[in-house]
Structure formats: C-alpha cells, structure tokens
Amino acid sequence: MAYTFKNYTVRRTRIENSDYRGFVLKENGSLVTTPDGQRHILFLQYIDSGEPDLEWGRLKVDVVTEGEMVLSIQAFAVNRLDHGKEDGAASLEELLLSRKRSPEEKEKYFSGTDSGGSKKFIGCEDVLLYGIKGRYLWLCIELIGTGTGIISSINVDSPGDIMLDVFPEIYQEKGSFLHRYLSVFSSVFMDLEYKIEGIHNEMDLETAGSDLLKMFGGWMGLNLSGSFLGEEKLRALLIRLPSFNRMKGTKQTVLGLTEVLLGKPAMLVERNLLEYGDSGLYDVLYGSSPYDLTLLVNGGADEQIQSCLLFYLKQFIPVRSRVKIIFLNHCCNLDSYCYLDMNAAVYSGTPGTTDGGRGLDENIILK
C-alpha cells in the first residue's frame, strides 16, 4: 500500500526556541509544571511542512497529570509567517514567540485565523486537525488548574490517516463519516508503526525503559536479586558492565564498580602488596590472606551501602578474595591507647569574641 505520510516529533531544541511559561524544561525534552500559578502554557515554535496548503491530521500530546488539571490545545495553520501582517506590524513569529506579550494577546491569533482554519480542544490528548490547512502549523498547549503535570512528547501527523486513499475517489470526502471512521484504524496502525520503528530505542541502555534494565542485566550475567539500585545507578552500571566483565577480577574493575555505585571514587588496599612493615599489624588491619582486599570509603558508616557494595563486588572479585569495607569519618577520635609526650598537646578550639571584655593569654591562636 503506497501512501504519503509525514510525522513530526517535537524535540527539546524546538521547545527551547518557543515561549513557555509555568513549565520547567528537562534534559529529555519533557515539560514539568511549576507549583506557582494555575496557567502553564506553551506557545510552540511553528512546524514547517515545506508544502503550501498542507492538510494536517492527527495531533497527539502525551500528558500525565496529578490533581485538578485540564489540558487545552489550540491550533491554526498559515502559508506565510507574515500572514495578516499590516504595515509596521511584526511577523507572526515575533508576535507569538515574544515573552514581552501576554498569553491573552497571543491567543487571539489562534481564534482569529480564517484562511487556514483554527481549532480548539479541551480535555483531549489525541485529536484530529482536519480542516486546518497551511504550510506552518502553530500550536498552543496549556495545562490549567492546580496540581502537577508533565508533557513528555508532542507528535503531529499529516495527513493523519493512511486508509482513505485506498478507496475510490468518490469515497474520499474529507471530514465525512467514513473518513473519521477509518481514522480510528489509521491511528491504531500508526501507533504500532511508531513502536516498530522505535524498537531500537528499547534495546539501547541509555533509552530503554526501567522494566527492561533488569532483563538486560541478566543477559550480561549480573545478579540483580538484591534490589539495591535505583534506575539511574542501574542504568549507569549496565552501560559500563561489558568493560567490567572483560576485566573481571582486576583492581580497575573493583574501583570502577565502586565509583558507579557510590558516585565518588574510593581507595583500594591490596594485602599482597604490603611487603614491608609490621606484618602482624597488617594482618589485623588488612587481612591475613594475600588475596584480601580493603576498600576505604569516604563518609560515615552506612549498613545499606556496605551491603550493596559487598553484593556486587563479590560478583567481580577472584573466588579466594575477601573484601573488607572501611568507612572513613571526617574526623578521628583518640581512644584510651593514645599517648602524648612532653612536647605534644591536643588543641581544641573554642569560639569567642575579642570585644567581649576577655583577655588573651599566651596560648591563643589567631587564624
């Protein structure tokens, strides 16, 4: 079946060039509402089809809301960016994307356009733009009310259906009952097409869904039954997992794995490299076997972090090796077995002011 079909997906760069208020733009291109105000509005930079009088079809906005929020969509199309331009007036691009103008001033252009058609939808995420014709499509998407909302993606199709063209011309009446009836099946078919075309994203560790990450970890021989990791750290671990598997049992793998799990580097002491010094003391501190490893981690002791490190490190260290994890606090305390000679002193600073009527003795240290 031959047909001409175009799909336009809105990415982060286009949103950056748009006028959005009451939203925060994330790295992945999604828009998240801010807690202030009840109007969260996006005047999207025009979508250029490159064809005059193009018939626009299906518009799908993926929105997740919590609370009492309503989605509003307004759309119109024109063949020229200076449509309706008067002498001395600014172009549509300057009018609709300028932050100096209020949303009320901009909304009148969505309702006052007649040559290319305009439409408004309330409470609908998946709509048909039938009747809107023009090279440039302008969209105004708004979340109204209290609560939180996330706009994760915006997709526009043209002409919106692919099944009407297979019928004889006498049945190809735009906007007829048959046209709208077949649009339902066209939408279902194209959603399946999108999933098939984007299946490679599901196999990419950087873009795969959280449900697939554990399956990928199992494919690569990683035991994830401990459920210690969140999605972000698990994704980072799986991305570096092939290199860890190639260098399994090495110092580089232990330090790299620890840095991924902790988000910061640690120090590793190998018992077999401590050849000089008090061997008895080394046995107490770092283990008696030459295969023992001691991991020095900055920060206070945390039982959950320790369990997580041991669980994953044991999957990459040699079989005979034992791992000891030592958390280094930010300060040291002297216990009962510390001695001071006649020339040593323990200084403990106390806060004070020089204008409080106090005297300075010979032991004052000024910093």
mmCIF file of C-alpha atoms in Angstrom:
data_model
loop_
_atom_site.group_PDB
_atom_site.id
_atom_site.type_symbol
_atom_site.label_atom_id
_atom_site.label_comp_id
_atom_site.label_asym_id
_atom_site.label_seq_id
_atom_site.Cartn_x
_atom_site.Cartn_y
_atom_site.Cartn_z
ATOM 1 C CA MET A 1 0.000 0.000 0.000
ATOM 2 C CA ALA A 2 1.582 3.264 -1.166
ATOM 3 C CA TYR A 3 0.842 6.477 0.651
ATOM 4 C CA THR A 4 2.479 9.782 1.538
ATOM 5 C CA PHE A 5 2.732 10.156 5.262
ATOM 6 C CA LYS A 6 4.730 12.541 7.447
ATOM 7 C CA ASN A 7 5.281 12.523 11.169
ATOM 8 C CA TYR A 8 6.659 15.496 13.101
ATOM 9 C CA THR A 9 8.081 14.920 16.583
ATOM 10 C CA VAL A 10 8.799 17.924 18.796
ATOM 11 C CA ARG A 11 12.265 17.801 20.357
ATOM 12 C CA ARG A 12 13.974 19.799 23.090
ATOM 13 C CA THR A 13 15.580 22.296 20.683
ATOM 14 C CA ARG A 14 12.213 23.400 19.280
ATOM 15 C CA ILE A 15 10.809 23.877 22.778
ATOM 16 C CA GLU A 16 13.849 25.953 23.734
ATOM 17 C CA ASN A 17 13.042 28.289 20.841
ATOM 18 C CA SER A 18 9.407 28.521 21.956
ATOM 19 C CA ASP A 19 7.662 30.609 24.601
ATOM 20 C CA TYR A 20 6.713 28.504 27.639
ATOM 21 C CA ARG A 21 5.542 29.810 30.988
ATOM 22 C CA GLY A 22 4.847 27.883 34.157
ATOM 23 C CA PHE A 23 6.958 24.965 32.921
ATOM 24 C CA VAL A 24 10.488 23.696 33.528
ATOM 25 C CA LEU A 25 12.214 22.126 30.514
ATOM 26 C CA LYS A 26 14.074 18.913 31.399
ATOM 27 C CA GLU A 27 17.110 17.402 29.674
ATOM 28 C CA ASN A 28 14.986 14.741 27.976
ATOM 29 C CA GLY A 29 12.759 17.392 26.405
ATOM 30 C CA SER A 30 9.775 16.981 28.735
ATOM 31 C CA LEU A 31 7.960 19.935 30.320
ATOM 32 C CA VAL A 32 7.148 19.824 34.046
ATOM 33 C CA THR A 33 4.744 22.304 35.619
ATOM 34 C CA THR A 34 5.942 24.660 38.327
ATOM 35 C CA PRO A 35 3.978 24.985 41.603
ATOM 36 C CA ASP A 36 3.252 28.686 41.125
ATOM 37 C CA GLY A 37 0.111 29.785 39.282
ATOM 38 C CA GLN A 38 -2.727 27.862 37.641
ATOM 39 C CA ARG A 39 -1.832 28.528 33.988
ATOM 40 C CA HIS A 40 1.015 26.581 32.418
ATOM 41 C CA ILE A 41 1.191 27.474 28.755
ATOM 42 C CA LEU A 42 3.387 26.651 25.759
ATOM 43 C CA PHE A 43 3.380 28.626 22.518
ATOM 44 C CA LEU A 44 5.285 26.186 20.337
ATOM 45 C CA GLN A 45 7.565 27.352 17.550
ATOM 46 C CA TYR A 46 5.856 26.679 14.209
ATOM 47 C CA ILE A 47 6.188 23.313 12.479
ATOM 48 C CA ASP A 48 7.212 23.825 8.861
ATOM 49 C CA SER A 49 5.875 21.167 6.482
ATOM 50 C CA GLY A 50 7.505 22.742 3.429
ATOM 51 C CA GLU A 51 4.248 22.404 1.441
ATOM 52 C CA PRO A 52 1.634 25.143 0.967
ATOM 53 C CA ASP A 53 -1.948 24.226 1.870
ATOM 54 C CA LEU A 54 -0.849 21.027 3.569
ATOM 55 C CA GLU A 55 -3.703 19.191 5.270
ATOM 56 C CA TRP A 56 -2.810 18.469 8.873
ATOM 57 C CA GLY A 57 -4.114 15.334 10.548
ATOM 58 C CA ARG A 58 -3.589 13.770 13.945
ATOM 59 C CA LEU A 59 -2.057 15.544 16.951
ATOM 60 C CA LYS A 60 -1.035 13.506 19.991
ATOM 61 C CA VAL A 61 0.210 15.029 23.242
ATOM 62 C CA ASP A 62 1.430 12.642 25.957
ATOM 63 C CA VAL A 63 0.463 14.197 29.301
ATOM 64 C CA VAL A 64 0.494 12.852 32.847
ATOM 65 C CA THR A 65 -1.300 14.935 35.476
ATOM 66 C CA GLU A 66 -1.989 14.729 39.189
ATOM 67 C CA GLY A 67 -4.608 16.875 40.826
ATOM 68 C CA GLU A 68 -7.211 19.013 39.104
ATOM 69 C CA MET A 69 -5.606 19.936 35.790
ATOM 70 C CA VAL A 70 -7.218 20.255 32.341
ATOM 71 C CA LEU A 71 -5.387 20.095 29.009
ATOM 72 C CA SER A 72 -6.209 22.724 26.390
ATOM 73 C CA ILE A 73 -4.921 22.626 22.790
ATOM 74 C CA GLN A 74 -5.277 25.382 20.184
ATOM 75 C CA ALA A 75 -4.012 25.126 16.608
ATOM 76 C CA PHE A 76 -4.023 27.041 13.342
ATOM 77 C CA ALA A 77 -2.028 26.959 10.112
ATOM 78 C CA VAL A 78 -0.906 29.559 7.568
ATOM 79 C CA ASN A 79 1.099 29.538 4.342
ATOM 80 C CA ARG A 80 3.192 32.600 5.252
ATOM 81 C CA LEU A 81 4.782 33.674 8.513
ATOM 82 C CA ASP A 82 3.629 37.223 7.850
ATOM 83 C CA HIS A 83 0.017 36.139 7.410
ATOM 84 C CA GLY A 84 -2.266 39.044 8.290
ATOM 85 C CA LYS A 85 0.703 41.351 8.573
ATOM 86 C CA GLU A 86 -0.039 45.039 8.359
ATOM 87 C CA ASP A 87 2.334 47.887 7.617
ATOM 88 C CA GLY A 88 4.713 48.296 10.526
ATOM 89 C CA ALA A 89 3.413 45.194 12.317
ATOM 90 C CA ALA A 90 5.629 42.357 13.472
ATOM 91 C CA SER A 91 5.618 38.882 11.929
ATOM 92 C CA LEU A 92 3.715 36.003 13.467
ATOM 93 C CA GLU A 93 6.985 34.526 14.739
ATOM 94 C CA GLU A 94 7.791 37.708 16.643
ATOM 95 C CA LEU A 95 4.246 38.051 17.936
ATOM 96 C CA LEU A 96 3.724 34.501 19.175
ATOM 97 C CA LEU A 97 7.207 33.726 20.493
ATOM 98 C CA SER A 98 7.965 37.025 22.216
ATOM 99 C CA ARG A 99 7.866 36.880 26.008
ATOM 100 C CA LYS A 100 7.014 40.569 26.149
ATOM 101 C CA ARG A 101 3.442 39.853 25.075
ATOM 102 C CA SER A 102 0.848 38.353 27.384
ATOM 103 C CA PRO A 103 -0.787 34.976 26.682
ATOM 104 C CA GLU A 104 -4.125 36.723 26.147
ATOM 105 C CA GLU A 105 -2.649 38.821 23.320
ATOM 106 C CA LYS A 106 -1.253 35.732 21.628
ATOM 107 C CA GLU A 107 -4.382 33.611 21.954
ATOM 108 C CA LYS A 108 -6.389 35.947 19.727
ATOM 109 C CA TYR A 109 -4.283 34.863 16.746
ATOM 110 C CA PHE A 110 -5.415 31.259 17.276
ATOM 111 C CA SER A 111 -9.081 32.213 17.125
ATOM 112 C CA GLY A 112 -8.812 34.981 14.533
ATOM 113 C CA THR A 113 -7.273 32.965 11.698
ATOM 114 C CA ASP A 114 -9.697 32.038 8.947
ATOM 115 C CA SER A 115 -7.713 31.217 5.802
ATOM 116 C CA GLY A 116 -6.030 28.089 7.119
ATOM 117 C CA GLY A 117 -8.574 27.182 9.746
ATOM 118 C CA SER A 118 -8.196 27.036 13.533
ATOM 119 C CA LYS A 119 -9.425 24.655 16.225
ATOM 120 C CA LYS A 120 -9.520 24.369 19.999
ATOM 121 C CA PHE A 121 -9.756 21.183 22.064
ATOM 122 C CA ILE A 122 -10.411 20.858 25.801
ATOM 123 C CA GLY A 123 -9.526 17.735 27.792
ATOM 124 C CA CYS A 124 -8.271 15.747 24.767
ATOM 125 C CA GLU A 125 -4.758 14.408 24.306
ATOM 126 C CA ASP A 126 -5.334 12.724 20.919
ATOM 127 C CA VAL A 127 -7.146 14.970 18.404
ATOM 128 C CA LEU A 128 -7.730 15.358 14.647
ATOM 129 C CA LEU A 129 -6.760 18.627 12.985
ATOM 130 C CA TYR A 130 -8.988 18.032 9.971
ATOM 131 C CA GLY A 131 -9.900 21.307 8.271
ATOM 132 C CA ILE A 132 -6.610 23.008 9.149
ATOM 133 C CA LYS A 133 -4.517 23.695 6.047
ATOM 134 C CA GLY A 134 -1.265 25.573 5.658
ATOM 135 C CA ARG A 135 2.487 25.194 5.465
ATOM 136 C CA TYR A 136 3.182 26.435 9.005
ATOM 137 C CA LEU A 137 1.349 24.870 11.957
ATOM 138 C CA TRP A 138 1.156 26.830 15.208
ATOM 139 C CA LEU A 139 0.226 25.141 18.492
ATOM 140 C CA CYS A 140 -0.727 26.480 21.901
ATOM 141 C CA ILE A 141 -0.768 23.802 24.612
ATOM 142 C CA GLU A 142 -1.895 24.673 28.115
ATOM 143 C CA LEU A 143 -2.413 22.910 31.447
ATOM 144 C CA ILE A 144 -4.934 24.752 33.603
ATOM 145 C CA GLY A 145 -5.627 24.140 37.285
ATOM 146 C CA THR A 146 -3.854 23.038 40.438
ATOM 147 C CA GLY A 147 -1.589 20.023 40.745
ATOM 148 C CA THR A 148 1.353 18.734 38.755
ATOM 149 C CA GLY A 149 1.657 17.819 35.101
ATOM 150 C CA ILE A 150 4.271 16.508 32.691
ATOM 151 C CA ILE A 151 4.186 16.874 28.906
ATOM 152 C CA SER A 152 6.536 14.146 27.697
ATOM 153 C CA SER A 153 6.037 14.243 23.918
ATOM 154 C CA ILE A 154 4.216 16.045 21.096
ATOM 155 C CA ASN A 155 3.621 14.348 17.726
ATOM 156 C CA VAL A 156 1.817 15.616 14.623
ATOM 157 C CA ASP A 157 0.855 13.523 11.584
ATOM 158 C CA SER A 158 -0.004 14.549 8.078
ATOM 159 C CA PRO A 159 -2.443 13.775 6.581
ATOM 160 C CA GLY A 160 -3.442 11.867 9.720
ATOM 161 C CA ASP A 161 -4.790 8.704 8.109
ATOM 162 C CA ILE A 162 -3.477 6.284 5.539
ATOM 163 C CA MET A 163 -6.551 4.197 4.694
ATOM 164 C CA LEU A 164 -8.883 6.625 2.938
ATOM 165 C CA ASP A 165 -6.660 6.841 -0.158
ATOM 166 C CA VAL A 166 -7.110 3.143 -0.954
ATOM 167 C CA PHE A 167 -10.819 3.737 -1.668
ATOM 168 C CA PRO A 168 -12.195 5.107 -4.966
ATOM 169 C CA GLU A 169 -12.166 8.884 -5.198
ATOM 170 C CA ILE A 170 -15.918 9.116 -4.756
ATOM 171 C CA TYR A 171 -15.492 7.894 -1.156
ATOM 172 C CA GLN A 172 -12.545 10.182 -0.314
ATOM 173 C CA GLU A 173 -14.578 13.028 1.133
ATOM 174 C CA LYS A 174 -12.563 14.773 3.836
ATOM 175 C CA GLY A 175 -14.332 15.026 7.171
ATOM 176 C CA SER A 176 -17.050 12.559 6.210
ATOM 177 C CA PHE A 177 -18.245 9.761 8.448
ATOM 178 C CA LEU A 178 -16.140 7.243 6.523
ATOM 179 C CA HIS A 179 -13.087 9.478 6.840
ATOM 180 C CA ARG A 180 -13.423 9.764 10.608
ATOM 181 C CA TYR A 181 -14.307 6.099 10.987
ATOM 182 C CA LEU A 182 -11.183 4.995 9.128
ATOM 183 C CA SER A 183 -9.088 7.455 11.138
ATOM 184 C CA VAL A 184 -9.595 5.263 14.188
ATOM 185 C CA PHE A 185 -7.933 2.317 12.480
ATOM 186 C CA SER A 186 -5.276 4.568 10.950
ATOM 187 C CA SER A 187 -4.357 5.797 14.443
ATOM 188 C CA VAL A 188 -4.086 2.251 15.794
ATOM 189 C CA PHE A 189 -1.998 1.179 12.817
ATOM 190 C CA MET A 190 0.374 4.167 13.041
ATOM 191 C CA ASP A 191 0.861 3.724 16.799
ATOM 192 C CA LEU A 192 2.035 0.203 16.046
ATOM 193 C CA GLU A 193 4.290 1.553 13.291
ATOM 194 C CA TYR A 194 5.885 4.007 15.732
ATOM 195 C CA LYS A 195 6.614 1.212 18.181
ATOM 196 C CA ILE A 196 8.191 -0.902 15.449
ATOM 197 C CA GLU A 197 10.298 1.983 14.146
ATOM 198 C CA GLY A 198 11.424 2.892 17.666
ATOM 199 C CA ILE A 199 12.195 -0.655 18.820
ATOM 200 C CA HIS A 200 15.915 0.117 18.638
ATOM 201 C CA ASN A 201 15.441 2.626 21.472
ATOM 202 C CA GLU A 202 14.155 -0.192 23.680
ATOM 203 C CA MET A 203 17.397 -2.090 23.098
ATOM 204 C CA ASP A 204 19.600 0.914 23.907
ATOM 205 C CA LEU A 205 20.724 1.019 27.540
ATOM 206 C CA GLU A 206 20.561 4.820 27.590
ATOM 207 C CA THR A 207 16.935 4.987 26.444
ATOM 208 C CA ALA A 208 15.437 1.618 27.409
ATOM 209 C CA GLY A 209 12.568 1.508 29.865
ATOM 210 C CA SER A 210 13.210 0.696 33.506
ATOM 211 C CA ASP A 211 11.351 -2.619 33.201
ATOM 212 C CA LEU A 212 13.895 -3.889 30.657
ATOM 213 C CA LEU A 213 17.052 -2.948 32.564
ATOM 214 C CA LYS A 214 16.924 -5.946 34.896
ATOM 215 C CA MET A 215 16.404 -8.266 31.955
ATOM 216 C CA PHE A 216 19.447 -6.796 30.184
ATOM 217 C CA GLY A 217 21.473 -7.205 33.378
ATOM 218 C CA GLY A 218 20.536 -10.890 33.495
ATOM 219 C CA TRP A 219 21.582 -11.299 29.859
ATOM 220 C CA MET A 220 25.023 -9.928 30.757
ATOM 221 C CA GLY A 221 25.424 -12.224 33.765
ATOM 222 C CA LEU A 222 24.691 -9.708 36.528
ATOM 223 C CA ASN A 223 22.757 -10.857 39.593
ATOM 224 C CA LEU A 224 20.263 -8.117 40.497
ATOM 225 C CA SER A 225 18.215 -10.008 43.065
ATOM 226 C CA GLY A 226 19.406 -7.715 45.856
ATOM 227 C CA SER A 227 17.331 -4.789 44.513
ATOM 228 C CA PHE A 228 19.826 -2.303 45.925
ATOM 229 C CA LEU A 229 19.973 0.029 42.923
ATOM 230 C CA GLY A 230 17.607 2.647 41.611
ATOM 231 C CA GLU A 231 17.015 3.151 37.901
ATOM 232 C CA GLU A 232 19.703 5.812 37.426
ATOM 233 C CA LYS A 233 22.546 3.849 39.035
ATOM 234 C CA LEU A 234 21.421 0.584 37.463
ATOM 235 C CA ARG A 235 21.498 2.179 34.004
ATOM 236 C CA ALA A 236 24.982 3.611 34.651
ATOM 237 C CA LEU A 237 26.192 0.207 35.848
ATOM 238 C CA LEU A 238 24.819 -1.643 32.813
ATOM 239 C CA ILE A 239 26.439 0.820 30.406
ATOM 240 C CA ARG A 240 29.875 0.035 31.874
ATOM 241 C CA LEU A 241 29.140 -3.621 32.574
ATOM 242 C CA PRO A 242 30.765 -5.014 29.363
ATOM 243 C CA SER A 243 34.117 -3.453 30.310
ATOM 244 C CA PHE A 244 33.766 -4.728 33.891
ATOM 245 C CA ASN A 245 33.123 -8.249 32.606
ATOM 246 C CA ARG A 246 36.204 -8.108 30.357
ATOM 247 C CA MET A 247 38.408 -7.047 33.295
ATOM 248 C CA LYS A 248 36.713 -9.125 35.978
ATOM 249 C CA GLY A 249 38.967 -9.762 38.978
ATOM 250 C CA THR A 250 41.184 -6.681 38.434
ATOM 251 C CA LYS A 251 41.780 -3.606 40.525
ATOM 252 C CA GLN A 252 40.361 -1.373 37.775
ATOM 253 C CA THR A 253 37.042 -3.217 37.868
ATOM 254 C CA VAL A 254 36.736 -3.016 41.660
ATOM 255 C CA LEU A 255 37.458 0.744 41.692
ATOM 256 C CA GLY A 256 35.258 1.431 38.650
ATOM 257 C CA LEU A 257 32.353 -0.549 40.055
ATOM 258 C CA THR A 258 32.680 1.187 43.419
ATOM 259 C CA GLU A 259 32.669 4.614 41.768
ATOM 260 C CA VAL A 260 29.485 3.775 39.846
ATOM 261 C CA LEU A 261 27.708 2.502 42.965
ATOM 262 C CA LEU A 262 28.839 5.323 45.277
ATOM 263 C CA GLY A 263 29.037 8.187 42.806
ATOM 264 C CA LYS A 264 32.544 9.004 44.058
ATOM 265 C CA PRO A 265 35.969 7.298 43.965
ATOM 266 C CA ALA A 266 37.347 5.141 46.773
ATOM 267 C CA MET A 267 40.782 3.767 47.727
ATOM 268 C CA LEU A 268 41.787 0.112 47.486
ATOM 269 C CA VAL A 269 44.478 -1.597 49.586
ATOM 270 C CA GLU A 270 45.736 -4.984 48.354
ATOM 271 C CA ARG A 271 47.225 -7.145 51.112
ATOM 272 C CA ASN A 272 49.732 -8.886 48.825
ATOM 273 C CA LEU A 273 51.408 -5.547 48.005
ATOM 274 C CA LEU A 274 52.247 -4.753 51.646
ATOM 275 C CA GLU A 275 55.671 -6.364 51.778
ATOM 276 C CA TYR A 276 57.430 -4.102 54.257
ATOM 277 C CA GLY A 277 56.481 -3.087 57.777
ATOM 278 C CA ASP A 278 54.801 -4.828 60.660
ATOM 279 C CA SER A 279 53.180 -7.897 59.084
ATOM 280 C CA GLY A 280 51.232 -8.626 62.266
ATOM 281 C CA LEU A 281 49.691 -5.154 62.201
ATOM 282 C CA TYR A 282 48.912 -5.508 58.502
ATOM 283 C CA ASP A 283 47.175 -8.825 59.198
ATOM 284 C CA VAL A 284 44.906 -7.110 61.719
ATOM 285 C CA LEU A 285 44.175 -4.105 59.510
ATOM 286 C CA TYR A 286 44.052 -5.577 56.005
ATOM 287 C CA GLY A 287 43.571 -9.328 56.446
ATOM 288 C CA SER A 288 45.949 -12.263 56.730
ATOM 289 C CA SER A 289 45.476 -13.714 53.234
ATOM 290 C CA PRO A 290 47.396 -12.272 50.252
ATOM 291 C CA TYR A 291 44.097 -12.311 48.340
ATOM 292 C CA ASP A 292 42.320 -9.977 50.799
ATOM 293 C CA LEU A 293 41.164 -6.527 49.670
ATOM 294 C CA THR A 294 40.361 -3.484 51.796
ATOM 295 C CA LEU A 295 38.166 -0.725 50.398
ATOM 296 C CA LEU A 296 38.470 2.711 52.013
ATOM 297 C CA VAL A 297 35.331 4.826 51.532
ATOM 298 C CA ASN A 298 34.983 8.478 52.499
ATOM 299 C CA GLY A 299 31.954 9.195 54.678
ATOM 300 C CA GLY A 300 30.169 7.814 57.682
ATOM 301 C CA ALA A 301 29.309 4.144 58.060
ATOM 302 C CA ASP A 302 26.150 3.056 56.255
ATOM 303 C CA GLU A 303 24.936 -0.523 56.524
ATOM 304 C CA GLN A 304 22.841 -0.342 53.342
ATOM 305 C CA ILE A 305 25.742 0.996 51.259
ATOM 306 C CA GLN A 306 28.022 -1.671 52.717
ATOM 307 C CA SER A 307 25.569 -4.449 51.818
ATOM 308 C CA CYS A 308 25.176 -3.060 48.297
ATOM 309 C CA LEU A 309 28.945 -2.858 47.721
ATOM 310 C CA LEU A 310 29.581 -6.357 49.037
ATOM 311 C CA PHE A 311 26.734 -7.826 46.985
ATOM 312 C CA TYR A 312 28.076 -6.519 43.677
ATOM 313 C CA LEU A 313 31.807 -6.669 44.425
ATOM 314 C CA LYS A 314 31.595 -10.382 45.187
ATOM 315 C CA GLN A 315 30.413 -10.908 41.593
ATOM 316 C CA PHE A 316 33.630 -9.414 40.174
ATOM 317 C CA ILE A 317 36.489 -10.264 42.572
ATOM 318 C CA PRO A 318 38.515 -13.518 42.479
ATOM 319 C CA VAL A 319 36.951 -16.511 44.258
ATOM 320 C CA ARG A 320 39.541 -16.629 47.070
ATOM 321 C CA SER A 321 39.457 -12.906 47.773
ATOM 322 C CA ARG A 322 37.727 -11.385 50.748
ATOM 323 C CA VAL A 323 36.608 -7.752 50.819
ATOM 324 C CA LYS A 324 36.709 -5.521 53.890
ATOM 325 C CA ILE A 325 34.994 -2.122 53.661
ATOM 326 C CA ILE A 326 36.157 0.675 55.960
ATOM 327 C CA PHE A 327 34.228 3.949 56.154
ATOM 328 C CA LEU A 328 36.446 6.933 56.937
ATOM 329 C CA ASN A 329 34.693 9.545 59.026
ATOM 330 C CA HIS A 330 35.510 13.210 58.572
ATOM 331 C CA CYS A 331 37.354 13.346 61.917
ATOM 332 C CA CYS A 332 39.357 10.973 64.112
ATOM 333 C CA ASN A 333 38.944 10.314 67.825
ATOM 334 C CA LEU A 334 41.700 9.395 70.263
ATOM 335 C CA ASP A 335 40.974 6.245 72.209
ATOM 336 C CA SER A 336 42.427 5.070 75.522
ATOM 337 C CA TYR A 337 45.631 3.713 73.966
ATOM 338 C CA CYS A 338 46.998 7.007 72.622
ATOM 339 C CA TYR A 339 49.944 8.678 74.394
ATOM 340 C CA LEU A 340 51.299 12.221 74.312
ATOM 341 C CA ASP A 341 54.880 13.133 75.154
ATOM 342 C CA MET A 342 56.017 16.262 76.956
ATOM 343 C CA ASN A 343 56.165 18.333 73.755
ATOM 344 C CA ALA A 344 52.720 17.371 72.380
ATOM 345 C CA ALA A 345 49.297 18.865 73.019
ATOM 346 C CA VAL A 346 45.740 18.372 71.833
ATOM 347 C CA TYR A 347 44.233 21.677 70.772
ATOM 348 C CA SER A 348 40.518 22.202 70.976
ATOM 349 C CA GLY A 349 39.332 25.497 69.540
ATOM 350 C CA THR A 350 36.522 27.394 71.256
ATOM 351 C CA PRO A 351 34.607 30.260 69.663
ATOM 352 C CA GLY A 352 34.997 33.681 71.222
ATOM 353 C CA THR A 353 34.983 37.405 70.512
ATOM 354 C CA THR A 354 37.771 39.916 71.061
ATOM 355 C CA ASP A 355 35.406 42.708 72.072
ATOM 356 C CA GLY A 356 33.648 40.866 74.883
ATOM 357 C CA GLY A 357 35.946 42.030 77.662
ATOM 358 C CA ARG A 358 38.135 38.914 77.526
ATOM 359 C CA GLY A 359 41.873 38.733 77.957
ATOM 360 C CA LEU A 360 44.257 36.895 75.607
ATOM 361 C CA ASP A 361 46.765 34.550 77.241
ATOM 362 C CA GLU A 362 49.915 33.063 75.678
ATOM 363 C CA ASN A 363 48.077 30.054 74.193
ATOM 364 C CA ILE A 364 45.726 31.973 71.867
ATOM 365 C CA ILE A 365 45.954 31.067 68.181
ATOM 366 C CA LEU A 366 44.537 33.549 65.681
ATOM 367 C CA LYS A 367 43.519 32.255 62.243
#
